[in-house]
Amino acid sequence: DIQMTQSPSTLSASVGDRVTITCRASQSISDWLAWYQQKPGKAPKLLIYKASSLESGVSSRFSGRGSGTEFTLTISSLQPDDFATYYCQQYNSYSSFGQGTRLDLK
Amino acid sequence: QVHLQESGPGLVKPSETLSFTCTVSGYSLTTGYYWGWIRQPPGKGPEWLGSVFHTGRPYHNPSLRTRVSFSVDTSKNQFSLRLYSVTAADTAVYYCARHPREILAFDHWGQGILATVSS
């Protein structure tokens, strides 16, 4: 099984900040990685696929980078609607998700 | 607009079978995508359970292969999940979702349904 580890687990930031979340895979997954945003009581929402491709309709403030085992999700200029939990997901070998990064308002 | 909606019982006893159905509207089940199931225990990250093509061809998560089965009813534009021999560890919100073929990036999700396993 491929394990996905996200850091940090919790991140406190302010509106307007630029933040970066890291996701590491236990083995190489090429660029078969997606990022999701989840708000309480809602389903995850796809933001990024294939490590850096922006899903249709998603704000360009979200960007993804990486390949192999290390990946990042960056949100430039945080907006109030961005405070949520973020998950990475590999789909190189079946699928597995990270444990999540909760982005809180400082 | 693609819409997915889960249905099924909210409470099941240990050792019984959990069954969910996902009804898809706004998109034909037979048009090129796989249809998957993901669950999320309270406070934890999601877990992919498996997916099914409209032909009934399954794509299993190996860790759950012996406990899950999938079915499709194209006449109703529905697909279903059965999870056997449940325990308290199967308590979770269960989602259905869509993904392109074997690329498991889920672009449309249902709202989710909470299933509790308890005697």
Short mmCIF file of C-alpha atoms in Angstrom, two decimals:
data_model
loop_
_atom_site.label_atom_id
_atom_site.label_comp_id
_atom_site.label_asym_id
_atom_site.label_seq_id
_atom_site.Cartn_x
_atom_site.Cartn_y
_atom_site.Cartn_z
CA ASP A 1 0.00 0.00 0.00
CA ILE A 2 1.14 3.55 -0.71
CA GLN A 3 0.96 5.75 2.38
CA MET A 4 0.32 9.47 2.02
CA THR A 5 1.56 11.81 4.74
CA GLN A 6 0.49 15.43 4.90
CA SER A 7 2.11 18.25 6.83
CA PRO A 8 1.28 20.19 8.78
CA SER A 9 -1.81 18.60 10.33
CA THR A 10 -3.14 22.03 11.23
CA LEU A 11 -2.23 25.38 9.79
CA SER A 12 -3.33 28.76 11.12
CA ALA A 13 -3.31 31.68 8.73
CA SER A 14 -4.95 35.00 7.99
CA VAL A 15 -6.93 36.30 5.06
CA GLY A 16 -4.50 37.41 2.40
CA ASP A 17 -1.73 35.00 3.44
CA ARG A 18 0.01 32.60 1.09
CA VAL A 19 0.07 29.06 2.45
CA THR A 20 1.63 25.78 1.36
CA ILE A 21 0.64 22.26 2.33
CA THR A 22 2.99 19.33 1.73
CA CYS A 23 2.13 15.75 0.87
CA ARG A 24 4.66 12.94 0.77
CA ALA A 25 4.14 9.50 -0.73
CA SER A 26 5.80 6.37 0.68
CA GLN A 27 6.96 5.48 -2.85
CA SER A 28 7.07 7.20 -6.19
CA ILE A 29 3.65 7.97 -7.68
CA SER A 30 4.89 9.96 -10.71
CA ASP A 31 2.39 12.83 -10.93
CA TRP A 32 -0.73 10.80 -10.16
CA LEU A 33 -1.85 13.03 -7.34
CA ALA A 34 -4.98 15.01 -6.60
CA TRP A 35 -5.88 17.62 -4.01
CA TYR A 36 -9.32 18.11 -2.47
CA GLN A 37 -10.94 20.72 -0.25
CA GLN A 38 -13.54 19.60 2.28
CA LYS A 39 -15.81 21.73 4.43
CA PRO A 40 -17.67 20.36 7.48
CA GLY A 41 -20.60 18.16 6.54
CA LYS A 42 -19.78 18.32 2.83
CA ALA A 43 -18.16 16.01 0.31
CA PRO A 44 -14.59 16.68 -0.79
CA LYS A 45 -14.21 18.94 -3.80
CA LEU A 46 -11.56 18.24 -6.44
CA LEU A 47 -9.13 21.14 -6.81
CA ILE A 48 -6.06 19.75 -8.58
CA TYR A 49 -5.42 16.54 -10.52
CA LYS A 50 -2.26 15.13 -12.08
CA ALA A 51 -0.29 17.08 -9.46
CA SER A 52 -0.62 20.48 -11.12
CA SER A 53 -3.72 20.58 -13.36
CA LEU A 54 -6.44 22.88 -12.10
CA GLU A 55 -9.94 21.41 -12.13
CA SER A 56 -12.44 23.37 -14.18
CA GLY A 57 -14.10 26.14 -12.19
CA VAL A 58 -11.48 26.17 -9.42
CA SER A 59 -9.84 29.49 -8.56
CA SER A 60 -6.37 30.09 -9.95
CA ARG A 61 -5.29 30.98 -6.41
CA PHE A 62 -4.85 27.22 -5.99
CA SER A 63 -1.76 25.64 -7.51
CA GLY A 64 -0.06 22.27 -7.22
CA ARG A 65 3.49 21.14 -7.82
CA GLY A 66 5.62 18.07 -7.46
CA SER A 67 6.34 14.63 -8.79
CA GLY A 68 7.72 11.38 -7.48
CA THR A 69 7.20 11.44 -3.72
CA GLU A 70 6.88 15.09 -2.72
CA PHE A 71 4.05 17.42 -3.60
CA THR A 72 2.73 20.80 -2.54
CA LEU A 73 -0.55 22.66 -2.67
CA THR A 74 -0.24 26.42 -2.49
CA ILE A 75 -3.04 28.87 -1.92
CA SER A 76 -2.10 32.41 -2.76
CA SER A 77 -3.87 35.25 -0.98
CA LEU A 78 -6.23 33.27 1.29
CA GLN A 79 -9.90 34.15 1.09
CA PRO A 80 -12.48 33.52 3.85
CA ASP A 81 -13.98 30.66 1.84
CA ASP A 82 -10.63 28.82 1.76
CA PHE A 83 -10.65 27.85 5.45
CA ALA A 84 -11.33 24.12 5.27
CA THR A 85 -9.57 20.75 5.41
CA TYR A 86 -7.37 19.72 2.49
CA TYR A 87 -6.55 16.16 1.43
CA CYS A 88 -4.07 14.76 -1.02
CA GLN A 89 -4.83 11.52 -2.85
CA GLN A 90 -2.57 9.26 -4.89
CA TYR A 91 -3.97 7.21 -7.75
CA ASN A 92 -0.80 5.70 -9.14
CA SER A 93 -1.55 2.36 -7.49
CA TYR A 94 -5.23 2.01 -6.68
CA SER A 95 -5.94 4.98 -4.41
CA SER A 96 -5.16 6.30 -0.96
CA PHE A 97 -5.65 9.61 0.77
CA GLY A 98 -3.65 11.61 3.25
CA GLN A 99 -4.98 12.28 6.73
CA GLY A 100 -5.73 15.90 5.98
CA THR A 101 -4.53 19.41 6.79
CA ARG A 102 -6.96 21.67 8.60
CA LEU A 103 -6.57 25.30 7.62
CA ASP A 104 -7.81 27.57 10.40
CA LEU A 105 -8.30 31.28 10.68
CA LYS A 106 -5.59 32.78 12.90
CA GLN B 1 -25.30 19.06 -14.40
CA VAL B 2 -24.13 15.81 -12.86
CA HIS B 3 -25.80 14.95 -9.57
CA LEU B 4 -25.20 11.89 -7.39
CA GLN B 5 -27.35 10.89 -4.45
CA GLU B 6 -26.70 8.06 -2.00
CA SER B 7 -29.47 6.12 -0.32
CA GLY B 8 -29.50 3.32 2.20
CA PRO B 9 -29.97 2.46 5.87
CA GLY B 10 -28.29 4.57 8.49
CA LEU B 11 -27.95 1.85 11.13
CA VAL B 12 -26.76 -1.72 10.74
CA LYS B 13 -25.91 -4.41 13.30
CA PRO B 14 -22.46 -6.02 13.50
CA SER B 15 -21.95 -8.98 11.15
CA GLU B 16 -24.73 -7.75 8.85
CA THR B 17 -24.44 -6.31 5.34
CA LEU B 18 -24.38 -2.62 4.48
CA SER B 19 -26.08 -1.77 1.20
CA PHE B 20 -26.08 1.58 -0.55
CA THR B 21 -27.39 2.77 -3.87
CA CYS B 22 -26.23 5.83 -5.77
CA THR B 23 -28.66 7.44 -8.17
CA VAL B 24 -27.08 9.52 -10.91
CA SER B 25 -28.93 12.31 -12.68
CA GLY B 26 -27.82 14.67 -15.42
CA TYR B 27 -25.37 12.14 -16.85
CA SER B 28 -25.66 8.64 -18.26
CA LEU B 29 -23.94 5.90 -16.32
CA THR B 30 -22.95 4.34 -19.65
CA THR B 31 -20.85 7.27 -20.87
CA GLY B 32 -17.21 6.51 -20.25
CA TYR B 33 -16.69 7.00 -16.52
CA TYR B 34 -16.17 4.69 -13.58
CA TRP B 35 -18.45 5.04 -10.58
CA GLY B 36 -16.86 4.72 -7.19
CA TRP B 37 -17.46 4.44 -3.48
CA ILE B 38 -15.44 6.26 -0.85
CA ARG B 39 -15.97 6.28 2.88
CA GLN B 40 -14.75 8.58 5.61
CA PRO B 41 -14.76 7.57 9.28
CA PRO B 42 -15.47 10.41 11.68
CA GLY B 43 -12.45 12.71 11.96
CA LYS B 44 -10.34 10.73 9.48
CA GLY B 45 -9.30 10.91 5.86
CA PRO B 46 -11.30 9.30 3.06
CA GLU B 47 -10.79 5.69 1.97
CA TRP B 48 -11.57 4.44 -1.53
CA LEU B 49 -13.58 1.21 -1.41
CA GLY B 50 -13.73 0.45 -5.10
CA SER B 51 -15.39 1.39 -8.37
CA VAL B 52 -17.52 -0.15 -11.08
CA PHE B 53 -17.93 0.42 -14.81
CA HIS B 54 -21.37 0.46 -16.39
CA THR B 55 -20.75 -3.06 -17.71
CA GLY B 56 -20.45 -4.27 -14.13
CA ARG B 57 -16.67 -4.60 -14.33
CA PRO B 58 -15.36 -3.90 -10.83
CA TYR B 59 -12.18 -2.17 -9.74
CA HIS B 60 -11.52 -3.22 -6.19
CA ASN B 61 -9.48 -1.79 -3.37
CA PRO B 62 -7.41 -4.92 -2.62
CA SER B 63 -7.71 -4.41 1.13
CA LEU B 64 -11.51 -4.81 0.96
CA ARG B 65 -11.89 -7.10 -2.04
CA THR B 66 -13.31 -10.02 -0.06
CA ARG B 67 -15.93 -7.90 1.69
CA VAL B 68 -17.39 -5.71 -1.03
CA SER B 69 -19.40 -6.18 -4.18
CA PHE B 70 -20.72 -3.74 -6.74
CA SER B 71 -23.61 -3.75 -9.13
CA VAL B 72 -25.06 -1.49 -11.79
CA ASP B 73 -28.61 -0.91 -13.00
CA THR B 74 -28.32 1.12 -16.18
CA SER B 75 -32.11 1.21 -16.63
CA LYS B 76 -32.36 3.24 -13.43
CA ASN B 77 -29.00 4.98 -13.83
CA GLN B 78 -27.97 3.59 -10.46
CA PHE B 79 -25.03 1.71 -9.03
CA SER B 80 -24.76 -0.05 -5.70
CA LEU B 81 -22.36 -1.17 -3.00
CA ARG B 82 -22.64 -4.07 -0.62
CA LEU B 83 -20.24 -4.36 2.32
CA TYR B 84 -20.39 -7.69 4.14
CA SER B 85 -19.73 -8.73 7.73
CA VAL B 86 -19.56 -5.21 9.08
CA THR B 87 -18.02 -4.17 12.38
CA ALA B 88 -17.92 -0.90 14.30
CA ALA B 89 -14.83 0.02 12.25
CA ASP B 90 -17.10 0.33 9.20
CA THR B 91 -18.96 3.25 10.78
CA ALA B 92 -18.40 6.14 8.38
CA VAL B 93 -19.92 8.57 5.93
CA TYR B 94 -20.22 6.76 2.60
CA TYR B 95 -19.93 8.72 -0.63
CA CYS B 96 -20.48 7.79 -4.23
CA ALA B 97 -18.44 9.61 -6.86
CA ARG B 98 -17.40 9.63 -10.49
CA HIS B 99 -13.92 9.27 -11.99
CA PRO B 100 -12.52 8.88 -15.49
CA ARG B 101 -11.70 5.25 -16.29
CA GLU B 102 -8.77 4.06 -14.15
CA ILE B 103 -7.76 7.60 -13.17
CA LEU B 104 -9.17 7.82 -9.68
CA ALA B 105 -9.55 11.59 -9.42
CA PHE B 106 -13.15 12.05 -8.30
CA ASP B 107 -14.71 15.06 -10.00
CA HIS B 108 -18.31 14.71 -8.83
CA TRP B 109 -19.47 13.42 -5.46
CA GLY B 110 -22.74 12.68 -3.74
CA GLN B 111 -23.53 14.45 -0.48
CA GLY B 112 -22.70 11.36 1.55
CA ILE B 113 -24.69 9.19 3.94
CA LEU B 114 -23.73 8.27 7.48
CA ALA B 115 -23.78 4.58 8.31
CA THR B 116 -23.46 3.47 11.91
CA VAL B 117 -22.67 -0.10 12.87
CA SER B 118 -24.01 -0.81 16.31
CA SER B 119 -25.98 -3.47 18.12
#
